[in-house]
Structures are given as structure tokens and as C-alpha cells.
JSON list of C-alpha atoms in Angstrom, two decimals:
[
{"chain": "A", "resi": 1, "resn": "MET", "atom": "CA", "xyz": [-14.89, -13.45, 9.62]},
{"chain": "A", "resi": 2, "resn": "THR", "atom": "CA", "xyz": [-14.55, -10.82, 12.29]},
{"chain": "A", "resi": 3, "resn": "GLU", "atom": "CA", "xyz": [-12.32, -7.79, 11.85]},
{"chain": "A", "resi": 4, "resn": "ARG", "atom": "CA", "xyz": [-9.57, -9.56, 13.79]},
{"chain": "A", "resi": 5, "resn": "GLU", "atom": "CA", "xyz": [-9.45, -13.32, 13.78]},
{"chain": "A", "resi": 6, "resn": "CYS", "atom": "CA", "xyz": [-6.77, -15.44, 15.43]},
{"chain": "A", "resi": 7, "resn": "LEU", "atom": "CA", "xyz": [-6.18, -18.69, 13.60]},
{"chain": "A", "resi": 8, "resn": "GLU", "atom": "CA", "xyz": [-6.15, -21.44, 16.20]},
{"chain": "A", "resi": 9, "resn": "LEU", "atom": "CA", "xyz": [-3.62, -24.24, 15.74]},
{"chain": "A", "resi": 10, "resn": "SER", "atom": "CA", "xyz": [-2.99, -27.17, 18.02]},
{"chain": "A", "resi": 11, "resn": "LEU", "atom": "CA", "xyz": [0.25, -25.92, 19.54]},
{"chain": "A", "resi": 12, "resn": "GLU", "atom": "CA", "xyz": [0.22, -22.87, 21.79]},
{"chain": "A", "resi": 13, "resn": "SER", "atom": "CA", "xyz": [3.03, -20.32, 21.46]},
{"chain": "A", "resi": 14, "resn": "ASP", "atom": "CA", "xyz": [5.09, -19.39, 24.50]},
{"chain": "A", "resi": 15, "resn": "SER", "atom": "CA", "xyz": [5.34, -15.84, 23.15]},
{"chain": "A", "resi": 16, "resn": "THR", "atom": "CA", "xyz": [3.24, -12.89, 24.20]},
{"chain": "A", "resi": 17, "resn": "ILE", "atom": "CA", "xyz": [2.84, -12.09, 20.49]},
{"chain": "A", "resi": 18, "resn": "PRO", "atom": "CA", "xyz": [-0.36, -13.52, 18.95]},
{"chain": "A", "resi": 19, "resn": "ARG", "atom": "CA", "xyz": [0.60, -16.54, 16.89]},
{"chain": "A", "resi": 20, "resn": "PHE", "atom": "CA", "xyz": [-1.58, -16.07, 13.80]},
{"chain": "A", "resi": 21, "resn": "VAL", "atom": "CA", "xyz": [-3.57, -12.91, 13.16]},
{"chain": "A", "resi": 22, "resn": "ILE", "atom": "CA", "xyz": [-5.62, -11.81, 10.19]},
{"chain": "A", "resi": 23, "resn": "ARG", "atom": "CA", "xyz": [-7.13, -8.37, 10.54]},
{"chain": "A", "resi": 24, "resn": "PHE", "atom": "CA", "xyz": [-9.74, -8.97, 7.90]},
{"chain": "A", "resi": 25, "resn": "ASP", "atom": "CA", "xyz": [-11.52, -6.26, 5.93]},
{"chain": "A", "resi": 26, "resn": "GLY", "atom": "CA", "xyz": [-11.33, -7.53, 2.37]},
{"chain": "A", "resi": 27, "resn": "VAL", "atom": "CA", "xyz": [-12.23, -10.37, 0.07]},
{"chain": "A", "resi": 28, "resn": "PRO", "atom": "CA", "xyz": [-12.62, -13.83, 1.64]},
{"chain": "A", "resi": 29, "resn": "GLU", "atom": "CA", "xyz": [-9.92, -15.21, -0.66]},
{"chain": "A", "resi": 30, "resn": "TRP", "atom": "CA", "xyz": [-7.33, -13.01, 1.08]},
{"chain": "A", "resi": 31, "resn": "ALA", "atom": "CA", "xyz": [-8.18, -14.50, 4.48]},
{"chain": "A", "resi": 32, "resn": "ARG", "atom": "CA", "xyz": [-8.11, -17.98, 2.96]},
{"chain": "A", "resi": 33, "resn": "LEU", "atom": "CA", "xyz": [-4.72, -17.35, 1.32]},
{"chain": "A", "resi": 34, "resn": "VAL", "atom": "CA", "xyz": [-3.10, -16.07, 4.52]},
{"chain": "A", "resi": 35, "resn": "ASN", "atom": "CA", "xyz": [-4.67, -18.87, 6.56]},
{"chain": "A", "resi": 36, "resn": "LEU", "atom": "CA", "xyz": [-3.19, -21.48, 4.21]},
{"chain": "A", "resi": 37, "resn": "PHE", "atom": "CA", "xyz": [0.16, -19.67, 4.15]},
{"chain": "A", "resi": 38, "resn": "ALA", "atom": "CA", "xyz": [0.29, -19.71, 7.96]},
{"chain": "A", "resi": 39, "resn": "GLN", "atom": "CA", "xyz": [-0.55, -23.43, 8.10]},
{"chain": "A", "resi": 40, "resn": "LEU", "atom": "CA", "xyz": [2.13, -24.28, 5.53]},
{"chain": "A", "resi": 41, "resn": "LEU", "atom": "CA", "xyz": [4.66, -22.11, 7.33]},
{"chain": "A", "resi": 42, "resn": "TYR", "atom": "CA", "xyz": [3.99, -23.83, 10.63]},
{"chain": "A", "resi": 43, "resn": "SER", "atom": "CA", "xyz": [4.46, -27.25, 9.03]},
{"chain": "A", "resi": 44, "resn": "GLN", "atom": "CA", "xyz": [7.76, -26.03, 7.52]},
{"chain": "A", "resi": 45, "resn": "LEU", "atom": "CA", "xyz": [9.22, -24.07, 10.43]},
{"chain": "A", "resi": 46, "resn": "GLY", "atom": "CA", "xyz": [7.63, -25.55, 13.54]},
{"chain": "A", "resi": 47, "resn": "GLU", "atom": "CA", "xyz": [8.70, -23.77, 16.72]},
{"chain": "A", "resi": 48, "resn": "ARG", "atom": "CA", "xyz": [10.94, -21.39, 14.77]},
{"chain": "A", "resi": 49, "resn": "LEU", "atom": "CA", "xyz": [7.73, -19.67, 13.68]},
{"chain": "A", "resi": 50, "resn": "ILE", "atom": "CA", "xyz": [6.34, -17.29, 16.30]},
{"chain": "A", "resi": 51, "resn": "SER", "atom": "CA", "xyz": [3.68, -15.31, 14.47]},
{"chain": "A", "resi": 52, "resn": "VAL", "atom": "CA", "xyz": [2.09, -14.51, 11.11]},
{"chain": "A", "resi": 53, "resn": "ILE", "atom": "CA", "xyz": [0.36, -11.11, 11.05]},
{"chain": "A", "resi": 54, "resn": "ALA", "atom": "CA", "xyz": [-1.57, -10.14, 7.91]},
{"chain": "A", "resi": 55, "resn": "LEU", "atom": "CA", "xyz": [-2.90, -6.71, 7.04]},
{"chain": "A", "resi": 56, "resn": "PRO", "atom": "CA", "xyz": [-6.66, -6.43, 6.35]},
{"chain": "A", "resi": 57, "resn": "ARG", "atom": "CA", "xyz": [-6.38, -6.35, 2.56]},
{"chain": "A", "resi": 58, "resn": "GLU", "atom": "CA", "xyz": [-3.80, -7.48, 0.03]},
{"chain": "A", "resi": 59, "resn": "GLU", "atom": "CA", "xyz": [-3.32, -3.91, -1.18]},
{"chain": "A", "resi": 60, "resn": "ASP", "atom": "CA", "xyz": [-2.57, -2.59, 2.33]},
{"chain": "A", "resi": 61, "resn": "LEU", "atom": "CA", "xyz": [1.17, -2.18, 2.80]},
{"chain": "A", "resi": 62, "resn": "LEU", "atom": "CA", "xyz": [3.66, -1.59, 5.60]},
{"chain": "A", "resi": 63, "resn": "TYR", "atom": "CA", "xyz": [7.33, -1.69, 4.70]},
{"chain": "A", "resi": 64, "resn": "GLU", "atom": "CA", "xyz": [6.10, -2.59, 1.19]},
{"chain": "A", "resi": 65, "resn": "SER", "atom": "CA", "xyz": [4.62, -5.80, 2.66]},
{"chain": "A", "resi": 66, "resn": "ASN", "atom": "CA", "xyz": [1.16, -7.10, 3.52]},
{"chain": "A", "resi": 67, "resn": "VAL", "atom": "CA", "xyz": [2.23, -9.97, 5.81]},
{"chain": "A", "resi": 68, "resn": "LEU", "atom": "CA", "xyz": [4.71, -10.00, 8.69]},
{"chain": "A", "resi": 69, "resn": "VAL", "atom": "CA", "xyz": [6.37, -13.32, 9.56]},
{"chain": "A", "resi": 70, "resn": "VAL", "atom": "CA", "xyz": [7.91, -13.31, 13.04]},
{"chain": "A", "resi": 71, "resn": "VAL", "atom": "CA", "xyz": [10.58, -15.99, 13.54]},
{"chain": "A", "resi": 72, "resn": "ARG", "atom": "CA", "xyz": [12.97, -16.83, 16.35]},
{"chain": "A", "resi": 73, "resn": "GLU", "atom": "CA", "xyz": [15.90, -16.23, 14.02]},
{"chain": "A", "resi": 74, "resn": "GLU", "atom": "CA", "xyz": [15.88, -15.18, 10.37]},
{"chain": "A", "resi": 75, "resn": "GLU", "atom": "CA", "xyz": [18.84, -17.22, 9.16]},
{"chain": "A", "resi": 76, "resn": "GLY", "atom": "CA", "xyz": [17.86, -20.14, 6.93]},
{"chain": "A", "resi": 77, "resn": "VAL", "atom": "CA", "xyz": [14.10, -19.51, 6.86]},
{"chain": "A", "resi": 78, "resn": "ASP", "atom": "CA", "xyz": [13.62, -17.50, 3.67]},
{"chain": "A", "resi": 79, "resn": "GLU", "atom": "CA", "xyz": [13.62, -20.46, 1.29]},
{"chain": "A", "resi": 80, "resn": "LYS", "atom": "CA", "xyz": [10.92, -22.21, 3.34]},
{"chain": "A", "resi": 81, "resn": "ILE", "atom": "CA", "xyz": [8.81, -19.05, 3.53]},
{"chain": "A", "resi": 82, "resn": "VAL", "atom": "CA", "xyz": [9.02, -18.56, -0.25]},
{"chain": "A", "resi": 83, "resn": "LYS", "atom": "CA", "xyz": [7.99, -22.20, -0.74]},
{"chain": "A", "resi": 84, "resn": "ALA", "atom": "CA", "xyz": [4.96, -21.76, 1.54]},
{"chain": "A", "resi": 85, "resn": "LYS", "atom": "CA", "xyz": [4.02, -18.54, -0.25]},
{"chain": "A", "resi": 86, "resn": "TRP", "atom": "CA", "xyz": [4.14, -20.13, -3.71]},
{"chain": "A", "resi": 87, "resn": "GLU", "atom": "CA", "xyz": [2.23, -23.23, -2.58]},
{"chain": "A", "resi": 88, "resn": "ALA", "atom": "CA", "xyz": [-0.50, -21.15, -0.93]},
{"chain": "A", "resi": 89, "resn": "GLU", "atom": "CA", "xyz": [-0.86, -18.84, -3.93]},
{"chain": "A", "resi": 90, "resn": "ASP", "atom": "CA", "xyz": [-0.98, -21.80, -6.34]},
{"chain": "A", "resi": 91, "resn": "GLU", "atom": "CA", "xyz": [-3.66, -23.57, -4.30]},
{"chain": "A", "resi": 92, "resn": "VAL", "atom": "CA", "xyz": [-5.88, -20.51, -3.83]},
{"chain": "A", "resi": 93, "resn": "GLY", "atom": "CA", "xyz": [-5.39, -19.24, -7.38]},
{"chain": "A", "resi": 94, "resn": "GLY", "atom": "CA", "xyz": [-6.39, -15.81, -8.63]},
{"chain": "A", "resi": 95, "resn": "ASP", "atom": "CA", "xyz": [-4.31, -12.64, -8.61]},
{"chain": "A", "resi": 96, "resn": "LEU", "atom": "CA", "xyz": [-3.77, -12.25, -4.86]},
{"chain": "A", "resi": 97, "resn": "SER", "atom": "CA", "xyz": [-0.15, -12.20, -3.75]},
{"chain": "A", "resi": 98, "resn": "ILE", "atom": "CA", "xyz": [1.62, -12.35, -0.39]},
{"chain": "A", "resi": 99, "resn": "ASN", "atom": "CA", "xyz": [4.39, -9.78, -0.03]},
{"chain": "A", "resi": 100, "resn": "TYR", "atom": "CA", "xyz": [5.99, -10.80, 3.24]},
{"chain": "A", "resi": 101, "resn": "ILE", "atom": "CA", "xyz": [8.65, -9.36, 5.48]},
{"chain": "A", "resi": 102, "resn": "THR", "atom": "CA", "xyz": [10.36, -11.18, 8.35]},
{"chain": "A", "resi": 103, "resn": "CYS", "atom": "CA", "xyz": [11.49, -10.02, 11.76]},
{"chain": "A", "resi": 104, "resn": "THR", "atom": "CA", "xyz": [12.45, -11.43, 15.15]},
{"chain": "A", "resi": 105, "resn": "PRO", "atom": "CA", "xyz": [10.55, -10.90, 18.44]},
{"chain": "A", "resi": 106, "resn": "GLU", "atom": "CA", "xyz": [13.04, -8.20, 19.43]},
{"chain": "A", "resi": 107, "resn": "GLU", "atom": "CA", "xyz": [11.83, -5.96, 16.61]},
{"chain": "A", "resi": 108, "resn": "LYS", "atom": "CA", "xyz": [8.83, -4.83, 18.64]},
{"chain": "A", "resi": 109, "resn": "LYS", "atom": "CA", "xyz": [8.21, -1.59, 16.72]},
{"chain": "A", "resi": 110, "resn": "MET", "atom": "CA", "xyz": [7.54, -3.43, 13.47]},
{"chain": "A", "resi": 111, "resn": "ILE", "atom": "CA", "xyz": [5.32, -6.00, 15.19]},
{"chain": "A", "resi": 112, "resn": "GLN", "atom": "CA", "xyz": [3.23, -3.33, 16.89]},
{"chain": "A", "resi": 113, "resn": "GLU", "atom": "CA", "xyz": [2.86, -1.42, 13.63]},
{"chain": "A", "resi": 114, "resn": "PHE", "atom": "CA", "xyz": [1.44, -4.50, 11.91]},
{"chain": "A", "resi": 115, "resn": "LEU", "atom": "CA", "xyz": [-0.85, -5.32, 14.85]},
{"chain": "A", "resi": 116, "resn": "GLY", "atom": "CA", "xyz": [-2.08, -1.72, 15.09]},
{"chain": "A", "resi": 117, "resn": "PHE", "atom": "CA", "xyz": [-2.40, -1.03, 11.37]},
{"chain": "A", "resi": 118, "resn": "ALA", "atom": "CA", "xyz": [-5.45, 1.09, 10.57]},
{"chain": "A", "resi": 119, "resn": "PRO", "atom": "CA", "xyz": [-6.52, 0.78, 6.94]},
{"chain": "A", "resi": 120, "resn": "VAL", "atom": "CA", "xyz": [-7.27, 3.98, 5.08]},
{"chain": "A", "resi": 121, "resn": "SER", "atom": "CA", "xyz": [-10.04, 4.10, 2.50]},
{"chain": "A", "resi": 122, "resn": "ASP", "atom": "CA", "xyz": [-9.01, 4.64, -1.11]},
{"chain": "A", "resi": 123, "resn": "ASP", "atom": "CA", "xyz": [-10.76, 8.02, -1.09]},
{"chain": "A", "resi": 124, "resn": "LYS", "atom": "CA", "xyz": [-8.74, 9.20, 1.91]},
{"chain": "A", "resi": 125, "resn": "LYS", "atom": "CA", "xyz": [-5.57, 7.75, 0.43]},
{"chain": "A", "resi": 126, "resn": "TRP", "atom": "CA", "xyz": [-6.25, 9.60, -2.80]},
{"chain": "A", "resi": 127, "resn": "ILE", "atom": "CA", "xyz": [-6.54, 12.91, -0.93]},
{"chain": "A", "resi": 128, "resn": "GLN", "atom": "CA", "xyz": [-3.41, 12.10, 1.06]},
{"chain": "A", "resi": 129, "resn": "LEU", "atom": "CA", "xyz": [-1.52, 11.28, -2.13]},
{"chain": "A", "resi": 130, "resn": "LEU", "atom": "CA", "xyz": [-2.64, 14.50, -3.80]},
{"chain": "A", "resi": 131, "resn": "ASN", "atom": "CA", "xyz": [-1.69, 16.66, -0.83]},
{"chain": "A", "resi": 132, "resn": "ILE", "atom": "CA", "xyz": [1.82, 15.20, -0.72]},
{"chain": "A", "resi": 133, "resn": "PHE", "atom": "CA", "xyz": [2.17, 15.54, -4.49]},
{"chain": "A", "resi": 134, "resn": "SER", "atom": "CA", "xyz": [1.04, 19.17, -4.39]},
{"chain": "A", "resi": 135, "resn": "LYS", "atom": "CA", "xyz": [3.40, 20.09, -1.53]},
{"chain": "A", "resi": 136, "resn": "ARG", "atom": "CA", "xyz": [6.35, 18.51, -3.31]},
{"chain": "A", "resi": 137, "resn": "LEU", "atom": "CA", "xyz": [5.42, 20.34, -6.51]},
{"chain": "A", "resi": 138, "resn": "TYR", "atom": "CA", "xyz": [5.28, 23.70, -4.75]},
{"chain": "A", "resi": 139, "resn": "LYS", "atom": "CA", "xyz": [8.65, 22.99, -3.17]},
{"chain": "A", "resi": 140, "resn": "SER", "atom": "CA", "xyz": [10.34, 22.09, -6.46]},
{"chain": "A", "resi": 141, "resn": "LEU", "atom": "CA", "xyz": [8.57, 24.49, -8.85]},
{"chain": "A", "resi": 142, "resn": "GLY", "atom": "CA", "xyz": [7.89, 27.51, -6.66]},
{"chain": "A", "resi": 143, "resn": "ASP", "atom": "CA", "xyz": [6.17, 30.35, -8.51]},
{"chain": "A", "resi": 144, "resn": "ARG", "atom": "CA", "xyz": [6.18, 28.38, -11.75]},
{"chain": "A", "resi": 145, "resn": "LEU", "atom": "CA", "xyz": [3.35, 26.27, -10.30]},
{"chain": "A", "resi": 146, "resn": "ILE", "atom": "CA", "xyz": [-0.04, 27.96, -10.58]},
{"chain": "A", "resi": 147, "resn": "ASP", "atom": "CA", "xyz": [-2.55, 25.26, -9.69]},
{"chain": "A", "resi": 148, "resn": "VAL", "atom": "CA", "xyz": [-3.08, 21.54, -9.08]},
{"chain": "A", "resi": 149, "resn": "ILE", "atom": "CA", "xyz": [-6.60, 20.33, -9.91]},
{"chain": "A", "resi": 150, "resn": "ALA", "atom": "CA", "xyz": [-7.57, 16.72, -9.24]},
{"chain": "A", "resi": 151, "resn": "LEU", "atom": "CA", "xyz": [-10.56, 14.58, -10.11]},
{"chain": "A", "resi": 152, "resn": "PRO", "atom": "CA", "xyz": [-12.53, 13.09, -7.18]},
{"chain": "A", "resi": 153, "resn": "ARG", "atom": "CA", "xyz": [-11.21, 9.54, -7.58]},
{"chain": "A", "resi": 154, "resn": "GLU", "atom": "CA", "xyz": [-8.10, 7.97, -9.05]},
{"chain": "A", "resi": 155, "resn": "GLU", "atom": "CA", "xyz": [-10.13, 6.08, -11.65]},
{"chain": "A", "resi": 156, "resn": "ASP", "atom": "CA", "xyz": [-11.84, 9.23, -12.92]},
{"chain": "A", "resi": 157, "resn": "LEU", "atom": "CA", "xyz": [-10.20, 10.48, -16.12]},
{"chain": "A", "resi": 158, "resn": "LEU", "atom": "CA", "xyz": [-10.20, 13.58, -18.31]},
{"chain": "A", "resi": 159, "resn": "TYR", "atom": "CA", "xyz": [-7.80, 13.63, -21.25]},
{"chain": "A", "resi": 160, "resn": "GLU", "atom": "CA", "xyz": [-6.61, 10.23, -19.93]},
{"chain": "A", "resi": 161, "resn": "SER", "atom": "CA", "xyz": [-5.47, 11.98, -16.73]},
{"chain": "A", "resi": 162, "resn": "ASN", "atom": "CA", "xyz": [-6.72, 12.33, -13.15]},
{"chain": "A", "resi": 163, "resn": "VAL", "atom": "CA", "xyz": [-4.66, 15.41, -12.20]},
{"chain": "A", "resi": 164, "resn": "LEU", "atom": "CA", "xyz": [-4.07, 18.69, -14.02]},
{"chain": "A", "resi": 165, "resn": "VAL", "atom": "CA", "xyz": [-0.90, 20.63, -13.22]},
{"chain": "A", "resi": 166, "resn": "VAL", "atom": "CA", "xyz": [-1.12, 24.27, -14.33]},
{"chain": "A", "resi": 167, "resn": "VAL", "atom": "CA", "xyz": [2.29, 25.92, -14.79]},
{"chain": "A", "resi": 168, "resn": "ARG", "atom": "CA", "xyz": [3.44, 29.29, -16.10]},
{"chain": "A", "resi": 169, "resn": "GLU", "atom": "CA", "xyz": [5.44, 27.53, -18.81]},
{"chain": "A", "resi": 170, "resn": "GLU", "atom": "CA", "xyz": [5.80, 23.82, -19.51]},
{"chain": "A", "resi": 171, "resn": "GLU", "atom": "CA", "xyz": [9.43, 23.79, -20.57]},
{"chain": "A", "resi": 172, "resn": "GLY", "atom": "CA", "xyz": [11.73, 22.14, -18.04]},
{"chain": "A", "resi": 173, "resn": "VAL", "atom": "CA", "xyz": [9.06, 21.13, -15.50]},
{"chain": "A", "resi": 174, "resn": "ASP", "atom": "CA", "xyz": [8.27, 17.55, -16.46]},
{"chain": "A", "resi": 175, "resn": "GLU", "atom": "CA", "xyz": [11.23, 15.96, -14.70]},
{"chain": "A", "resi": 176, "resn": "LYS", "atom": "CA", "xyz": [10.35, 17.73, -11.43]},
{"chain": "A", "resi": 177, "resn": "ILE", "atom": "CA", "xyz": [6.69, 16.71, -11.72]},
{"chain": "A", "resi": 178, "resn": "VAL", "atom": "CA", "xyz": [7.61, 13.07, -12.33]},
{"chain": "A", "resi": 179, "resn": "LYS", "atom": "CA", "xyz": [9.93, 13.15, -9.30]},
{"chain": "A", "resi": 180, "resn": "ALA", "atom": "CA", "xyz": [7.16, 14.59, -7.11]},
{"chain": "A", "resi": 181, "resn": "LYS", "atom": "CA", "xyz": [4.72, 11.96, -8.40]},
{"chain": "A", "resi": 182, "resn": "TRP", "atom": "CA", "xyz": [7.05, 9.04, -7.67]},
{"chain": "A", "resi": 183, "resn": "GLU", "atom": "CA", "xyz": [7.99, 10.34, -4.23]},
{"chain": "A", "resi": 184, "resn": "ALA", "atom": "CA", "xyz": [4.33, 10.88, -3.26]},
{"chain": "A", "resi": 185, "resn": "GLU", "atom": "CA", "xyz": [3.28, 7.44, -4.51]},
{"chain": "A", "resi": 186, "resn": "ASP", "atom": "CA", "xyz": [6.17, 5.78, -2.67]},
{"chain": "A", "resi": 187, "resn": "GLU", "atom": "CA", "xyz": [5.30, 7.58, 0.56]},
{"chain": "A", "resi": 188, "resn": "VAL", "atom": "CA", "xyz": [1.59, 6.73, 0.47]},
{"chain": "A", "resi": 189, "resn": "GLY", "atom": "CA", "xyz": [2.04, 3.18, -0.83]},
{"chain": "A", "resi": 190, "resn": "GLY", "atom": "CA", "xyz": [-0.67, 0.99, -2.32]},
{"chain": "A", "resi": 191, "resn": "ASP", "atom": "CA", "xyz": [-1.83, 0.89, -5.92]},
{"chain": "A", "resi": 192, "resn": "LEU", "atom": "CA", "xyz": [-3.00, 4.48, -6.35]},
{"chain": "A", "resi": 193, "resn": "SER", "atom": "CA", "xyz": [-1.32, 6.33, -9.20]},
{"chain": "A", "resi": 194, "resn": "ILE", "atom": "CA", "xyz": [-1.24, 9.94, -10.37]},
{"chain": "A", "resi": 195, "resn": "ASN", "atom": "CA", "xyz": [-1.71, 10.29, -14.13]},
{"chain": "A", "resi": 196, "resn": "TYR", "atom": "CA", "xyz": [-1.09, 13.97, -14.69]},
{"chain": "A", "resi": 197, "resn": "ILE", "atom": "CA", "xyz": [-1.34, 16.35, -17.59]},
{"chain": "A", "resi": 198, "resn": "THR", "atom": "CA", "xyz": [0.17, 19.83, -17.71]},
{"chain": "A", "resi": 199, "resn": "CYS", "atom": "CA", "xyz": [-1.10, 23.05, -19.23]},
{"chain": "A", "resi": 200, "resn": "THR", "atom": "CA", "xyz": [-0.48, 26.78, -19.11]},
{"chain": "A", "resi": 201, "resn": "PRO", "atom": "CA", "xyz": [-3.04, 29.41, -18.02]},
{"chain": "A", "resi": 202, "resn": "GLU", "atom": "CA", "xyz": [-3.77, 30.17, -21.67]},
{"chain": "A", "resi": 203, "resn": "GLU", "atom": "CA", "xyz": [-5.06, 26.63, -22.24]},
{"chain": "A", "resi": 204, "resn": "GLU", "atom": "CA", "xyz": [-8.35, 27.31, -20.52]},
{"chain": "A", "resi": 205, "resn": "VAL", "atom": "CA", "xyz": [-10.14, 24.33, -22.06]},
{"chain": "A", "resi": 206, "resn": "PHE", "atom": "CA", "xyz": [-8.18, 22.01, -19.76]},
{"chain": "A", "resi": 207, "resn": "SER", "atom": "CA", "xyz": [-8.54, 23.99, -16.54]},
{"chain": "A", "resi": 208, "resn": "THR", "atom": "CA", "xyz": [-12.24, 24.63, -17.18]},
{"chain": "A", "resi": 209, "resn": "ALA", "atom": "CA", "xyz": [-12.94, 20.93, -17.69]},
{"chain": "A", "resi": 210, "resn": "PHE", "atom": "CA", "xyz": [-10.98, 19.86, -14.60]},
{"chain": "A", "resi": 211, "resn": "LYS", "atom": "CA", "xyz": [-12.52, 22.55, -12.39]},
{"chain": "A", "resi": 212, "resn": "ARG", "atom": "CA", "xyz": [-15.99, 21.47, -13.49]},
{"chain": "A", "resi": 213, "resn": "GLU", "atom": "CA", "xyz": [-15.37, 17.82, -12.56]},
{"chain": "A", "resi": 214, "resn": "GLY", "atom": "CA", "xyz": [-12.75, 18.07, -9.83]},
{"chain": "A", "resi": 215, "resn": "PHE", "atom": "CA", "xyz": [-11.29, 20.22, -7.05]},
{"chain": "A", "resi": 216, "resn": "ARG", "atom": "CA", "xyz": [-8.24, 22.33, -6.34]},
{"chain": "A", "resi": 217, "resn": "VAL", "atom": "CA", "xyz": [-5.59, 20.63, -4.22]},
{"chain": "A", "resi": 218, "resn": "LYS", "atom": "CA", "xyz": [-4.30, 22.87, -1.44]}
]
């Protein structure tokens, strides 16, 4: 598969929007799943279906979705789309899942965002997530926050955590840290997750271990 493959069906669309597009950069099963989903959708919706645009990987998300279904009108199509989704997922098997969103041709901004989506590597996403988390922490905690030290990758763990939050005192900060974590994860999207642990400056064993393995988040 090339990075962008148009799935050719027998009937040409009269729209300027590509009919079926997979921007493929993942496992072959994802391309197969979306291909089958598009074929089933076309058999269900016919000319009401204008385009199916899939992101490169299942874990890539826009508007909390990895597939955009463009239809002439949205009324009365959802049940058929759900049916095609379930049938495609059942036939392909495995853990891959289509999280679709629908729009009409007039919603050009959403269509262009899906067509122009540029996937970000997990490493870059991890840095992006940490930067947002750190900024939100500084905003909510102010001088009570001393340092944020992260491990190089999300899957790296020390004390069952990938981020150390150093605060002047731990009392009353957990709710604000959880809020910053959730907001950062929601903004970045995907499956990356911050598993944090807190300590005070006196608990040097934690900060020493994290500094040895990780890096300070600006």
C-alpha cells in the first residue's frame, strides 16, 4: 500500500471530494478493515455516500474519530453506518475498531482536516503531551510546583509511573494534577497516558532516580 491509496469502485462520484481514501501508515489489517467498511457502506447507502476518509492508523484521531464518512445528508444514515462498522469489524477480527464521524459536503473544514492529517510519532506526541501537562500544572499550582520530570517514553516506568511531579507540599495538589492530566490527554488525543507520582524536595530518592533516567519538562 502507498501512503495514500484511493479505493476504486465501479461507480464514479460526481463530487470533487475523493470517494474513498486511506492514508495508510499502519498495520495492513487497518487498511483491510477500512476498505471493507467502505465497500459495505457503499452497498448500504449507494449515492448517498460521497466519501470515506480514514486516518493512517487506528490510534490517530480527529474529533475523537479515525474515519470520516461524508454523506449527502446525515438523516437516517447512522443505523446503516453502524451496521457496516460492526460487520466489517466482525469479518476482519482482532482489536481494531472504527470510530467514525459523519459530515456533509458543505462541512469543508472537517473534510480538509481529515485529508490533510499529518500523523505525529508517539515520541513527539509524548513530548507534546508533557509540555501541555506541565504548562497546565504551572498555571494551576504556581509556586507550589517545583519540577516536572518525565521518562523518555510513555511505557517507561519508575515506581509504576512515567512522570514525577515535585511540589513544595503534597496536601491539596492531587485534584489539580489530575485535572491537568485529563485536560492534556484530551487535547493531545490518542492512547498516551500520564501516570504520575508526586514527591517533595526532601524525598530525593524519587527525584534522583527520575533525573537519572528521564528529563526535566520545560
